Amino acid sequence: MRIKCSRRIKLVILCLSSLCLVCLFYWNMTRLDSQSSISLEVNSELLWWTQDMSWRYDEIRHCGLKICRVTNNRYRFRHSQMVLFYGSNLKLYDFPMPRYDNQLWALLHEESPRNVPFVPHDDFLQHFNFTSTFSRYSSIPLTTQYLPQASDLTRSDIHMGLSSKNVYQHDMSLAPVVFLQTDCNTISGREDYVRELMKHIPVDSYGGCLHNRDLPESMQNDYLNHLYSPTILHFLARYKFMIAIENGVCEDYITEKFWRPLIIGVIPIYFGSTSIRVRIL
Ligand SMILES: *[C@@H]1O[C@H](CO)[C@@H](O)[C@H](O)[C@H]1NC(C)=O
């Protein structure tokens, strides 16, 4: 049986569907409008300058109150207000040239001065408007990046008293000094110092460099990746002194080699950043 609609109902249906269409159209328009207003606001472009083009990065994101485009597409160089460089990837023959007026350059470098030797020098750094490196003089310093948190320096759960250390030294014939390093070819000449020291004072060396004592079997596996594990920290806390020599000697370049002995109550025998000072309280 056919459903008969009165003219009136037909009219109402027609009105409703037209209304829906208008709504849909309006909603779509505002949506497009808000999208175009976003793209209008993209007035900053940041370019990550990298040689590695195997991955593409191109994203619109919030930069503070503004909206900006961040990309590693080199063809955007001319349009970029800021170019970002990552220290370890820098190649001196691969800088974007010529540099445009008013273009800001920023450098992030978190690694040892040994790995990219030209980076810490003023002649090089002068080309950047902002830097973030281990130097406290950089715009956003990473000087304490190897100290997990300040409160680590006052935790005492790992500390061991002198009498306990003496017992370990006597009963387990531990040396007073510990050395745990794999890299035996450093610019700072760390290995030469330790080799000489070993002629005068017993030093327990567990790492690949000047090795003379084995780590317990349970710790041998992959210890380099667990340098802050409680097992390693307790193990090292039994010593009185620890060799803490950076692989590169450079002002403010301070790694876990310095912080770790302090966290576990062992006196660091330190050579590295000249900005380290001892204050006897
Ligand atoms: C950014 O650094 C370059 C090179 O040192 C310099 O010529 C330029 O004036 C700097 N720009 C600003 C805005 O400070």
Tab-separated table of N, CA and C in Angstrom, residues 81-245:
chain	number	residue	atom	x	y	z
A	81	GLN	N	62.612	31.297	8.561
A	81	GLN	CA	63.088	32.377	9.422
A	81	GLN	C	64.182	31.875	10.358
A	82	MET	N	64.124	30.553	10.630
A	82	MET	CA	65.137	30.006	11.528
A	82	MET	C	65.632	28.665	10.995
A	83	VAL	N	66.951	28.470	11.063
A	83	VAL	CA	67.535	27.203	10.639
A	83	VAL	C	68.189	26.569	11.857
A	84	LEU	N	67.840	25.300	12.091
A	84	LEU	CA	68.352	24.592	13.259
A	84	LEU	C	69.417	23.589	12.835
A	85	PHE	N	70.519	23.545	13.581
A	85	PHE	CA	71.605	22.617	13.262
A	85	PHE	C	71.851	21.722	14.475
A	86	TYR	N	72.183	20.462	14.205
A	86	TYR	CA	72.496	19.534	15.286
A	86	TYR	C	73.987	19.206	15.217
A	87	GLY	N	74.705	19.524	16.302
A	87	GLY	CA	76.167	19.469	16.317
A	87	GLY	C	76.776	18.214	15.717
A	88	SER	N	76.293	17.048	16.132
A	88	SER	CA	76.964	15.816	15.722
A	88	SER	C	76.822	15.528	14.240
A	89	ASN	N	75.853	16.185	13.591
A	89	ASN	CA	75.650	15.923	12.160
A	89	ASN	C	76.329	16.944	11.265
A	90	LEU	N	77.004	17.918	11.854
A	90	LEU	CA	77.525	19.014	11.039
A	90	LEU	C	78.678	18.594	10.156
A	91	LYS	N	78.633	19.072	8.938
A	91	LYS	CA	79.771	18.887	8.029
A	91	LYS	C	80.148	20.286	7.552
A	92	LEU	N	81.416	20.628	7.665
A	92	LEU	CA	81.812	22.006	7.345
A	92	LEU	C	81.553	22.361	5.888
A	93	TYR	N	81.513	21.356	5.017
A	93	TYR	CA	81.271	21.645	3.603
A	93	TYR	C	79.783	21.724	3.283
A	94	ASP	N	78.964	21.530	4.279
A	94	ASP	CA	77.532	21.437	4.006
A	94	ASP	C	76.726	22.456	4.807
A	95	PHE	N	77.050	23.721	4.652
A	95	PHE	CA	76.234	24.758	5.276
A	95	PHE	C	75.441	25.486	4.198
A	96	PRO	N	74.212	25.878	4.515
A	96	PRO	CA	73.397	26.556	3.503
A	96	PRO	C	73.964	27.945	3.215
A	97	MET	N	74.195	28.231	1.985
A	97	MET	CA	74.782	29.513	1.593
A	97	MET	C	74.070	30.028	0.350
A	98	PRO	N	73.910	31.321	0.133
A	98	PRO	CA	74.273	32.348	1.120
A	98	PRO	C	73.213	32.427	2.208
A	99	ARG	N	73.607	32.961	3.314
A	99	ARG	CA	72.674	33.105	4.430
A	99	ARG	C	71.829	34.355	4.200
A	100	TYR	N	70.530	34.218	4.412
A	100	TYR	CA	69.655	35.360	4.144
A	100	TYR	C	69.639	36.327	5.321
A	101	ASP	N	69.461	37.600	5.001
A	101	ASP	CA	69.377	38.616	6.051
A	101	ASP	C	68.237	38.274	6.994
A	102	ASN	N	68.412	38.544	8.229
A	102	ASN	CA	67.389	38.346	9.257
A	102	ASN	C	67.064	36.876	9.528
A	103	GLN	N	67.794	35.977	8.913
A	103	GLN	CA	67.544	34.567	9.191
A	103	GLN	C	68.315	34.190	10.464
A	104	LEU	N	67.612	33.548	11.379
A	104	LEU	CA	68.271	33.168	12.634
A	104	LEU	C	68.784	31.737	12.524
A	105	TRP	N	69.989	31.512	13.028
A	105	TRP	CA	70.546	30.159	13.050
A	105	TRP	C	70.695	29.712	14.497
A	106	ALA	N	70.325	28.469	14.742
A	106	ALA	CA	70.422	27.943	16.112
A	106	ALA	C	71.137	26.598	16.101
A	107	LEU	N	71.928	26.359	17.136
A	107	LEU	CA	72.732	25.133	17.197
A	107	LEU	C	72.421	24.358	18.470
A	108	LEU	N	72.149	23.055	18.321
A	108	LEU	CA	72.027	22.157	19.482
A	108	LEU	C	73.193	21.183	19.441
A	109	HIS	N	73.973	21.186	20.519
A	109	HIS	CA	75.113	20.269	20.547
A	109	HIS	C	75.271	19.726	21.956
A	110	GLU	N	75.024	18.447	22.136
A	110	GLU	CA	75.017	17.897	23.494
A	110	GLU	C	76.157	16.929	23.745
A	111	GLU	N	76.977	16.714	22.729
A	111	GLU	CA	77.975	15.656	22.878
A	111	GLU	C	79.334	16.162	23.308
A	112	SER	N	80.249	15.207	23.471
A	112	SER	CA	81.614	15.528	23.874
A	112	SER	C	82.285	16.418	22.832
A	113	PRO	N	83.109	17.384	23.285
A	113	PRO	CA	83.844	18.240	22.351
A	113	PRO	C	84.766	17.410	21.461
A	114	ARG	N	85.063	16.204	21.915
A	114	ARG	CA	85.950	15.348	21.133
A	114	ARG	C	85.318	14.941	19.795
A	115	ASN	N	83.995	14.743	19.815
A	115	ASN	CA	83.345	14.189	18.630
A	115	ASN	C	83.262	15.161	17.458
A	116	VAL	N	83.082	16.448	17.742
A	116	VAL	CA	83.069	17.454	16.685
A	116	VAL	C	83.961	18.602	17.183
A	117	PRO	N	85.271	18.488	17.002
A	117	PRO	CA	86.212	19.367	17.711
A	117	PRO	C	86.049	20.855	17.415
A	118	PHE	N	85.516	21.240	16.255
A	118	PHE	CA	85.459	22.671	15.958
A	118	PHE	C	84.298	23.373	16.646
A	119	VAL	N	83.334	22.617	17.153
A	119	VAL	CA	82.121	23.252	17.676
A	119	VAL	C	82.356	24.225	18.847
A	120	PRO	N	83.190	23.902	19.842
A	120	PRO	CA	83.261	24.827	20.986
A	120	PRO	C	83.983	26.143	20.698
A	121	HIS	N	84.488	26.336	19.499
A	121	HIS	CA	85.300	27.530	19.258
A	121	HIS	C	84.463	28.734	18.826
A	122	ASP	N	84.848	29.894	19.355
A	122	ASP	CA	84.090	31.122	19.081
A	122	ASP	C	83.999	31.429	17.591
A	123	ASP	N	85.078	31.149	16.863
A	123	ASP	CA	85.073	31.421	15.423
A	123	ASP	C	83.910	30.714	14.747
A	124	PHE	N	83.593	29.552	15.262
A	124	PHE	CA	82.491	28.784	14.697
A	124	PHE	C	81.156	29.238	15.283
A	125	LEU	N	81.134	29.404	16.588
A	125	LEU	CA	79.867	29.705	17.284
A	125	LEU	C	79.292	31.066	16.907
A	126	GLN	N	80.139	31.969	16.448
A	126	GLN	CA	79.659	33.321	16.133
A	126	GLN	C	78.605	33.323	15.019
A	127	HIS	N	78.520	32.229	14.280
A	127	HIS	CA	77.558	32.194	13.184
A	127	HIS	C	76.139	31.878	13.652
A	128	PHE	N	76.011	31.555	14.934
A	128	PHE	CA	74.690	31.154	15.427
A	128	PHE	C	74.125	32.220	16.355
A	129	ASN	N	72.826	32.468	16.209
A	129	ASN	CA	72.175	33.457	17.070
A	129	ASN	C	71.782	32.829	18.405
A	130	PHE	N	71.520	31.532	18.391
A	130	PHE	CA	71.189	30.832	19.632
A	130	PHE	C	71.964	29.517	19.671
A	131	THR	N	72.443	29.157	20.861
A	131	THR	CA	73.120	27.872	20.990
A	131	THR	C	72.608	27.160	22.230
A	132	SER	N	72.660	25.847	22.164
A	132	SER	CA	72.358	25.046	23.344
A	132	SER	C	73.432	23.973	23.406
A	133	THR	N	74.414	24.185	24.287
A	133	THR	CA	75.538	23.245	24.390
A	133	THR	C	75.870	23.046	25.863
A	134	PHE	N	76.959	22.300	26.122
A	134	PHE	CA	77.355	22.084	27.510
A	134	PHE	C	77.898	23.358	28.149
A	135	SER	N	78.187	24.380	27.362
A	135	SER	CA	78.760	25.602	27.918
A	135	SER	C	77.711	26.432	28.646
A	136	ARG	N	78.077	26.919	29.835
A	136	ARG	CA	77.103	27.733	30.575
A	136	ARG	C	76.876	29.068	29.891
A	137	TYR	N	77.702	29.420	28.933
A	137	TYR	CA	77.521	30.680	28.213
A	137	TYR	C	76.587	30.527	27.015
A	138	SER	N	76.118	29.339	26.747
A	138	SER	CA	75.208	29.180	25.612
A	138	SER	C	73.811	29.690	26.004
A	139	SER	N	72.952	29.889	25.012
A	139	SER	CA	71.646	30.485	25.294
A	139	SER	C	70.814	29.589	26.219
A	140	ILE	N	70.849	28.289	25.964
A	140	ILE	CA	70.133	27.331	26.824
A	140	ILE	C	71.142	26.262	27.236
A	141	PRO	N	71.869	26.475	28.329
A	141	PRO	CA	72.975	25.568	28.683
A	141	PRO	C	72.501	24.165	29.073
A	142	LEU	N	73.305	23.182	28.687
A	142	LEU	CA	73.015	21.788	29.054
A	142	LEU	C	74.061	21.311	30.062
A	143	THR	N	74.621	22.243	30.822
A	143	THR	CA	75.773	21.936	31.677
A	143	THR	C	75.521	20.785	32.646
A	144	THR	N	74.318	20.712	33.196
A	144	THR	CA	74.069	19.647	34.178
A	144	THR	C	73.233	18.510	33.595
A	145	GLN	N	73.319	18.321	32.273
A	145	GLN	CA	72.462	17.299	31.673
A	145	GLN	C	72.764	15.885	32.202
A	146	TYR	N	73.951	15.669	32.759
A	146	TYR	CA	74.289	14.318	33.235
A	146	TYR	C	73.985	14.103	34.712
A	147	LEU	N	73.479	15.126	35.360
A	147	LEU	CA	73.040	14.946	36.743
A	147	LEU	C	71.533	14.748	36.690
A	148	PRO	N	71.052	13.504	36.926
A	148	PRO	CA	69.622	13.260	36.741
A	148	PRO	C	68.764	14.273	37.490
A	149	GLN	N	69.033	14.490	38.786
A	149	GLN	CA	68.321	15.540	39.517
A	149	GLN	C	69.176	15.974	40.696
A	150	ALA	N	68.995	17.223	41.116
A	150	ALA	CA	69.860	17.789	42.163
A	150	ALA	C	69.764	16.980	43.453
A	151	SER	N	68.564	16.443	43.733
A	151	SER	CA	68.396	15.712	44.999
A	151	SER	C	69.233	14.429	45.027
A	152	ASP	N	69.703	13.972	43.868
A	152	ASP	CA	70.561	12.783	43.835
A	152	ASP	C	71.849	13.008	44.617
A	153	LEU	N	72.250	14.264	44.736
A	153	LEU	CA	73.511	14.556	45.407
A	153	LEU	C	73.389	14.419	46.928
A	154	THR	N	72.160	14.423	47.422
A	154	THR	CA	72.014	14.348	48.882
A	154	THR	C	71.372	13.036	49.332
A	155	ARG	N	71.133	12.124	48.394
A	155	ARG	CA	70.570	10.846	48.828
A	155	ARG	C	71.689	10.038	49.473
A	156	SER	N	71.363	9.356	50.556
A	156	SER	CA	72.440	8.682	51.285
A	156	SER	C	72.255	7.171	51.289
A	157	ASP	N	71.235	6.676	50.559
A	157	ASP	CA	70.960	5.233	50.620
A	157	ASP	C	72.089	4.396	50.030
A	158	ILE	N	72.914	5.003	49.182
A	158	ILE	CA	73.998	4.227	48.579
A	158	ILE	C	75.318	4.466	49.313
A	159	HIS	N	75.372	5.563	50.055
A	159	HIS	CA	76.629	5.890	50.738
A	159	HIS	C	77.048	4.791	51.702
A	160	MET	N	78.373	4.646	51.838
A	160	MET	CA	78.903	3.634	52.734
A	160	MET	C	79.927	4.328	53.621
A	161	GLY	N	79.869	4.053	54.907
A	161	GLY	CA	80.804	4.712	55.834
A	161	GLY	C	82.232	4.255	55.615
A	162	LEU	N	83.165	5.036	56.153
A	162	LEU	CA	84.590	4.726	55.963
A	162	LEU	C	84.947	3.367	56.557
A	163	SER	N	84.349	3.043	57.732
A	163	SER	CA	84.716	1.771	58.361
A	163	SER	C	84.296	0.596	57.474
A	164	SER	N	83.121	0.694	56.838
A	164	SER	CA	82.700	-0.388	55.931
A	164	SER	C	83.636	-0.470	54.734
A	165	LYS	N	84.037	0.678	54.217
A	165	LYS	CA	84.952	0.674	53.063
A	165	LYS	C	86.275	0.013	53.459
A	166	ASN	N	86.720	0.291	54.690
A	166	ASN	CA	87.973	-0.318	55.154
A	166	ASN	C	87.846	-1.833	55.234
A	167	VAL	N	86.664	-2.296	55.677
A	167	VAL	CA	86.442	-3.741	55.780
A	167	VAL	C	86.527	-4.374	54.389
A	168	TYR	N	85.863	-3.742	53.408
A	168	TYR	CA	85.912	-4.276	52.036
A	168	TYR	C	87.346	-4.297	51.525
A	169	GLN	N	88.071	-3.220	51.806
A	169	GLN	CA	89.443	-3.114	51.310
A	169	GLN	C	90.291	-4.239	51.905
A	170	HIS	N	90.042	-4.512	53.179
A	170	HIS	CA	90.863	-5.493	53.881
A	170	HIS	C	90.435	-6.920	53.547
A	171	ASP	N	89.127	-7.181	53.701
A	171	ASP	CA	88.651	-8.557	53.564
A	171	ASP	C	88.556	-9.029	52.123
A	172	MET	N	88.219	-8.141	51.215
A	172	MET	CA	88.059	-8.565	49.819
A	172	MET	C	89.185	-8.031	48.948
A	173	SER	N	90.223	-7.561	49.626
A	173	SER	CA	91.395	-6.943	48.982
A	173	SER	C	91.015	-6.040	47.798
A	174	LEU	N	90.075	-5.121	48.086
A	174	LEU	CA	89.738	-4.099	47.093
A	174	LEU	C	90.817	-3.023	47.147
A	175	ALA	N	91.110	-2.442	46.012
A	175	ALA	CA	92.027	-1.302	45.975
A	175	ALA	C	91.279	-0.076	46.505
A	176	PRO	N	92.001	0.937	46.954
A	176	PRO	CA	91.291	2.147	47.396
A	176	PRO	C	90.670	2.912	46.226
A	177	VAL	N	91.206	2.687	45.013
A	177	VAL	CA	90.774	3.475	43.847
A	177	VAL	C	90.133	2.557	42.816
A	178	VAL	N	89.051	3.022	42.210
A	178	VAL	CA	88.417	2.231	41.152
A	178	VAL	C	88.428	3.017	39.841
A	179	PHE	N	88.529	2.254	38.747
A	179	PHE	CA	88.550	2.838	37.407
A	179	PHE	C	87.666	1.974	36.536
A	180	LEU	N	86.744	2.583	35.815
A	180	LEU	CA	85.800	1.803	35.011
A	180	LEU	C	85.608	2.509	33.679
A	181	GLN	N	86.454	2.162	32.705
A	181	GLN	CA	86.402	2.872	31.438
A	181	GLN	C	86.757	1.930	30.291
A	182	THR	N	86.069	2.071	29.189
A	182	THR	CA	86.338	1.224	28.031
A	182	THR	C	87.264	1.931	27.053
A	183	ASP	N	87.010	3.223	26.890
A	183	ASP	CA	87.753	4.010	25.897
A	183	ASP	C	89.184	4.238	26.377
A	184	CYS	N	90.155	3.701	25.636
A	184	CYS	CA	91.545	3.781	26.075
A	184	CYS	C	92.359	4.642	25.120
A	185	ASN	N	91.687	5.546	24.428
A	185	ASN	CA	92.396	6.398	23.474
A	185	ASN	C	91.751	7.782	23.514
A	186	THR	N	92.057	8.522	24.566
A	186	THR	CA	91.350	9.786	24.782
A	186	THR	C	92.264	10.976	24.505
A	187	ILE	N	91.646	12.096	24.156
A	187	ILE	CA	92.409	13.325	23.934
A	187	ILE	C	92.992	13.813	25.254
A	188	SER	N	92.261	13.579	26.349
A	188	SER	CA	92.748	14.056	27.644
A	188	SER	C	93.922	13.227	28.158
A	189	GLY	N	94.206	12.085	27.561
A	189	GLY	CA	95.323	11.249	27.998
A	189	GLY	C	95.031	10.537	29.311
A	190	ARG	N	93.751	10.286	29.544
A	190	ARG	CA	93.307	9.650	30.789
A	190	ARG	C	94.085	8.369	31.096
A	191	GLU	N	94.221	7.519	30.052
A	191	GLU	CA	94.836	6.209	30.258
A	191	GLU	C	96.303	6.334	30.695
A	192	ASP	N	97.022	7.359	30.218
A	192	ASP	CA	98.431	7.539	30.606
A	192	ASP	C	98.531	7.867	32.090
A	193	TYR	N	97.613	8.719	32.529
A	193	TYR	CA	97.605	9.102	33.952
A	193	TYR	C	97.334	7.878	34.823
A	194	VAL	N	96.320	7.093	34.448
A	194	VAL	CA	95.948	5.943	35.276
A	194	VAL	C	97.066	4.896	35.267
A	195	ARG	N	97.679	4.703	34.102
A	195	ARG	CA	98.778	3.735	33.999
A	195	ARG	C	99.905	4.128	34.963
A	196	GLU	N	100.203	5.405	35.024
A	196	GLU	CA	101.261	5.892	35.907
A	196	GLU	C	100.838	5.742	37.378
A	197	LEU	N	99.583	6.090	37.651
A	197	LEU	CA	99.082	6.007	39.029
A	197	LEU	C	99.151	4.579	39.557
A	198	MET	N	98.875	3.622	38.654
A	198	MET	CA	98.860	2.207	39.049
A	198	MET	C	100.232	1.724	39.538
A	199	LYS	N	101.276	2.436	39.142
A	199	LYS	CA	102.625	2.041	39.591
A	199	LYS	C	102.819	2.390	41.060
A	200	HIS	N	101.986	3.301	41.579
A	200	HIS	CA	102.201	3.809	42.933
A	200	HIS	C	101.094	3.412	43.908
A	201	ILE	N	99.876	3.287	43.419
A	201	ILE	CA	98.728	2.970	44.282
A	201	ILE	C	97.914	1.880	43.596
A	202	PRO	N	97.426	0.894	44.350
A	202	PRO	CA	96.583	-0.120	43.704
A	202	PRO	C	95.293	0.514	43.151
A	203	VAL	N	94.985	0.150	41.914
A	203	VAL	CA	93.758	0.641	41.269
A	203	VAL	C	93.028	-0.578	40.708
A	204	ASP	N	91.762	-0.737	41.038
A	204	ASP	CA	90.968	-1.813	40.437
A	204	ASP	C	90.352	-1.287	39.148
A	205	SER	N	90.729	-1.905	38.033
A	205	SER	CA	90.200	-1.445	36.750
A	205	SER	C	89.321	-2.525	36.138
A	206	TYR	N	88.027	-2.260	36.045
A	206	TYR	CA	87.062	-3.272	35.591
A	206	TYR	C	86.715	-3.165	34.117
A	207	GLY	N	86.956	-1.998	33.517
A	207	GLY	CA	86.535	-1.814	32.131
A	207	GLY	C	87.560	-2.373	31.156
A	208	GLY	N	87.346	-2.131	29.874
A	208	GLY	CA	88.243	-2.645	28.850
A	208	GLY	C	89.607	-1.964	28.880
A	209	CYS	N	89.675	-0.755	29.419
A	209	CYS	CA	90.927	-0.007	29.426
A	209	CYS	C	91.724	-0.324	30.687
A	210	LEU	N	92.957	-0.806	30.518
A	210	LEU	CA	93.860	-1.165	31.635
A	210	LEU	C	93.214	-2.168	32.593
A	211	HIS	N	92.448	-3.060	32.037
A	211	HIS	CA	91.679	-4.044	32.805
A	211	HIS	C	92.594	-4.894	33.694
A	212	ASN	N	92.270	-4.986	34.985
A	212	ASN	CA	93.032	-5.892	35.861
A	212	ASN	C	92.142	-6.643	36.848
A	213	ARG	N	90.840	-6.432	36.751
A	213	ARG	CA	89.928	-7.129	37.657
A	213	ARG	C	88.578	-7.312	36.958
A	214	ASP	N	87.966	-8.470	37.160
A	214	ASP	CA	86.698	-8.740	36.466
A	214	ASP	C	85.501	-8.285	37.294
A	215	LEU	N	84.512	-7.788	36.599
A	215	LEU	CA	83.239	-7.500	37.255
A	215	LEU	C	82.596	-8.833	37.631
A	216	PRO	N	81.774	-8.864	38.687
A	216	PRO	CA	81.019	-10.088	38.964
A	216	PRO	C	80.222	-10.485	37.724
A	217	GLU	N	80.049	-11.774	37.533
A	217	GLU	CA	79.431	-12.253	36.292
A	217	GLU	C	78.063	-11.613	36.036
A	218	SER	N	77.313	-11.433	37.118
A	218	SER	CA	75.957	-10.881	36.956
A	218	SER	C	75.986	-9.467	36.386
A	219	MET	N	77.120	-8.789	36.508
A	219	MET	CA	77.173	-7.401	36.049
A	219	MET	C	77.914	-7.234	34.727
A	220	GLN	N	78.500	-8.317	34.250
A	220	GLN	CA	79.339	-8.176	33.060
A	220	GLN	C	78.545	-7.833	31.808
A	221	ASN	N	77.300	-8.299	31.813
A	221	ASN	CA	76.484	-8.149	30.626
A	221	ASN	C	75.994	-6.707	30.476
A	222	ASP	N	76.506	-6.020	29.472
A	222	ASP	CA	75.902	-4.738	29.112
A	222	ASP	C	75.962	-3.679	30.224
A	223	TYR	N	77.029	-3.703	31.030
A	223	TYR	CA	77.058	-2.754	32.151
A	223	TYR	C	77.134	-1.308	31.679
A	224	LEU	N	77.692	-1.098	30.466
A	224	LEU	CA	77.846	0.272	29.972
A	224	LEU	C	76.507	0.973	29.792
A	225	ASN	N	75.473	0.168	29.535
A	225	ASN	CA	74.155	0.774	29.355
A	225	ASN	C	73.384	0.902	30.659
A	226	HIS	N	73.991	0.466	31.753
A	226	HIS	CA	73.281	0.542	33.038
A	226	HIS	C	74.165	1.224	34.073
A	227	LEU	N	74.799	2.312	33.660
A	227	LEU	CA	75.777	2.941	34.545
A	227	LEU	C	75.141	3.545	35.798
A	228	TYR	N	73.834	3.724	35.772
A	228	TYR	CA	73.168	4.266	36.951
A	228	TYR	C	72.319	3.204	37.647
A	229	SER	N	72.525	1.922	37.302
A	229	SER	CA	71.697	0.890	37.933
A	229	SER	C	72.135	0.739	39.398
A	230	PRO	N	71.183	0.457	40.278
A	230	PRO	CA	71.504	0.336	41.705
A	230	PRO	C	72.620	-0.683	41.957
A	231	THR	N	72.645	-1.788	41.177
A	231	THR	CA	73.675	-2.810	41.388
A	231	THR	C	75.068	-2.218	41.178
A	232	ILE	N	75.251	-1.512	40.077
A	232	ILE	CA	76.556	-0.917	39.776
A	232	ILE	C	76.900	0.147	40.826
A	233	LEU	N	75.906	0.966	41.185
A	233	LEU	CA	76.174	2.038	42.143
A	233	LEU	C	76.609	1.463	43.495
A	234	HIS	N	75.930	0.430	43.991
A	234	HIS	CA	76.326	-0.190	45.263
A	234	HIS	C	77.708	-0.817	45.164
A	235	PHE	N	77.958	-1.403	44.011
A	235	PHE	CA	79.255	-2.058	43.791
A	235	PHE	C	80.385	-1.038	43.895
A	236	LEU	N	80.200	0.114	43.244
A	236	LEU	CA	81.259	1.133	43.220
A	236	LEU	C	81.359	1.895	44.542
A	237	ALA	N	80.249	1.931	45.292
A	237	ALA	CA	80.228	2.701	46.544
A	237	ALA	C	81.175	2.118	47.589
A	238	ARG	N	81.660	0.889	47.360
A	238	ARG	CA	82.571	0.277	48.335
A	238	ARG	C	83.972	0.868	48.257
A	239	TYR	N	84.199	1.659	47.190
A	239	TYR	CA	85.536	2.246	47.018
A	239	TYR	C	85.617	3.619	47.646
A	240	LYS	N	86.871	4.066	47.904
A	240	LYS	CA	87.052	5.404	48.489
A	240	LYS	C	87.223	6.463	47.408
A	241	PHE	N	87.920	6.095	46.349
A	241	PHE	CA	88.186	7.063	45.280
A	241	PHE	C	87.809	6.454	43.935
A	242	MET	N	87.474	7.334	43.011
A	242	MET	CA	87.155	6.858	41.669
A	242	MET	C	87.799	7.795	40.651
A	243	ILE	N	88.454	7.204	39.655
A	243	ILE	CA	89.034	8.034	38.600
A	243	ILE	C	87.886	8.614	37.775
A	244	ALA	N	87.870	9.922	37.658
A	244	ALA	CA	86.784	10.580	36.916
A	244	ALA	C	87.424	11.581	35.969
A	245	ILE	N	87.884	11.089	34.852
A	245	ILE	CA	88.567	11.974	33.899
A	245	ILE	C	87.756	11.997	32.603
